[in-house]
XYZ file of C-alpha atoms in Angstrom:
154
model
C 78.545 91.901 33.324
C 77.695 89.394 30.653
C 80.829 90.566 28.811
C 83.032 89.637 31.773
C 84.817 86.333 31.143
C 84.066 85.107 34.679
C 81.076 82.882 35.358
C 80.494 84.345 38.835
C 81.324 87.959 39.623
C 81.457 89.571 43.029
C 81.989 93.178 43.988
C 84.812 92.325 46.403
C 86.785 89.324 47.509
C 88.441 88.315 50.751
C 91.370 86.156 51.831
C 89.866 85.452 55.256
C 89.753 81.665 55.850
C 90.349 80.968 52.148
C 90.210 83.207 49.050
C 86.554 83.831 48.212
C 84.050 86.289 46.784
C 82.115 88.209 49.401
C 78.464 87.225 49.182
C 76.692 90.560 49.692
C 76.748 91.006 45.898
C 77.187 88.105 43.498
C 76.314 88.008 39.832
C 75.951 84.515 38.407
C 75.593 83.947 34.703
C 72.544 82.047 33.503
C 74.541 78.848 32.941
C 75.519 78.886 36.624
C 72.003 79.543 37.892
C 70.595 76.782 35.681
C 73.158 74.230 36.838
C 72.347 71.317 39.133
C 75.321 72.304 41.282
C 73.773 75.735 41.956
C 70.397 74.230 42.847
C 72.045 71.625 45.074
C 74.201 74.206 46.886
C 71.243 76.405 47.811
C 68.901 73.523 48.620
C 71.397 72.398 51.281
C 71.663 75.803 52.993
C 70.682 75.694 56.662
C 70.134 78.495 59.148
C 73.286 79.070 61.199
C 73.484 81.204 64.311
C 76.920 82.828 64.025
C 78.070 85.166 61.279
C 81.564 83.632 61.084
C 80.046 80.157 60.690
C 77.839 81.451 57.862
C 80.810 83.084 56.139
C 82.984 80.001 56.475
C 80.365 77.445 55.414
C 78.433 79.341 52.751
C 80.403 82.348 51.544
C 83.769 80.564 51.430
C 82.079 77.271 50.599
C 80.306 78.812 47.603
C 83.566 80.088 46.131
C 85.411 76.846 46.839
C 82.653 74.710 45.356
C 82.107 76.738 42.202
C 85.713 77.858 41.834
C 86.794 74.278 41.076
C 85.242 74.333 37.631
C 84.138 77.918 36.986
C 85.922 81.240 36.743
C 85.293 83.626 39.659
C 86.218 87.297 39.627
C 85.871 90.342 41.882
C 85.277 93.728 40.290
C 87.192 95.318 43.188
C 89.724 92.660 44.128
C 91.619 93.059 47.373
C 94.956 92.452 45.613
C 94.355 95.186 43.039
C 93.219 97.641 45.716
C 96.240 96.922 47.921
C 98.551 97.306 44.919
C 97.306 100.880 44.482
C 97.123 102.121 48.072
C 99.357 101.937 51.123
C 97.592 99.970 53.831
C 99.572 97.972 56.357
C 97.333 98.060 59.444
C 96.608 94.329 59.385
C 97.573 91.178 57.480
C 95.890 90.703 54.088
C 93.893 87.708 55.229
C 92.234 89.853 57.937
C 91.225 92.756 55.701
C 87.568 93.220 54.839
C 87.852 95.814 52.088
C 84.306 97.066 52.637
C 85.050 98.073 56.238
C 88.835 98.532 56.472
C 89.227 100.208 53.075
C 85.863 101.938 52.755
C 87.362 105.375 52.222
C 89.680 104.573 49.298
C 86.978 102.323 47.820
C 84.554 105.253 47.725
C 86.945 108.078 46.883
C 89.587 106.451 44.684
C 87.813 103.483 43.110
C 84.242 104.877 42.827
C 82.889 101.861 44.665
C 79.070 101.990 44.547
C 78.262 100.463 47.967
C 78.547 101.262 51.638
C 77.668 98.148 53.612
C 75.225 98.250 56.507
C 77.944 96.928 58.844
C 79.817 100.163 58.212
C 76.810 102.125 59.427
C 76.954 100.205 62.720
C 80.587 101.274 63.161
C 80.169 104.837 61.977
C 80.957 106.378 65.388
C 84.443 104.932 65.041
C 84.774 106.555 61.612
C 82.518 109.592 62.125
C 85.048 112.363 61.388
C 86.584 110.638 58.396
C 83.157 109.650 57.146
C 81.844 113.210 57.403
C 84.861 114.435 55.435
C 84.224 111.803 52.767
C 80.432 112.179 52.528
C 80.440 115.185 50.254
C 82.622 113.479 47.650
C 80.637 110.234 47.964
C 77.354 112.121 47.517
C 78.690 113.781 44.356
C 79.735 110.374 43.008
C 76.348 108.951 43.891
C 74.539 111.769 42.094
C 76.770 111.384 39.045
C 76.289 107.617 38.715
C 72.834 107.017 40.191
C 71.214 110.223 39.018
C 70.064 111.018 42.550
C 67.136 108.584 42.369
C 67.552 107.396 45.958
C 67.196 109.727 48.917
C 70.454 109.141 50.840
C 69.044 111.023 53.815
C 66.815 107.997 54.472
C 69.914 106.052 55.535
C 69.925 105.811 59.362
């Protein structure tokens, strides 16, 4: 990731509220981590009760704050995904790629994550998920070398 021209790299981005990198996976270059702005941002973080408030204040806030002077980039940007697939179930600003587009992310883009929130909704996706599992497991074995026992996932 050091070869990426961006200063902060996320796995995915979102247009919900305001364009931002999703915070479940962020890679910040050393210059970012060593900056006073980075230290200040995280020293001012407070515990919030509601997930949407956390996303709006800290996830979106992080991208807005650092995006003013640094380059941000998503490895799997929503725009690039939507340009390659046909998905029209909801407006772009209401799409969470990791939940709404999990199947093409895993099968077409070799996305290396399945978020825990997906696991909570798996009954909704059970049939499609079962059909996709075999391909995902093969991808996992190819890229991760089978070092993690996927059967431990609840």
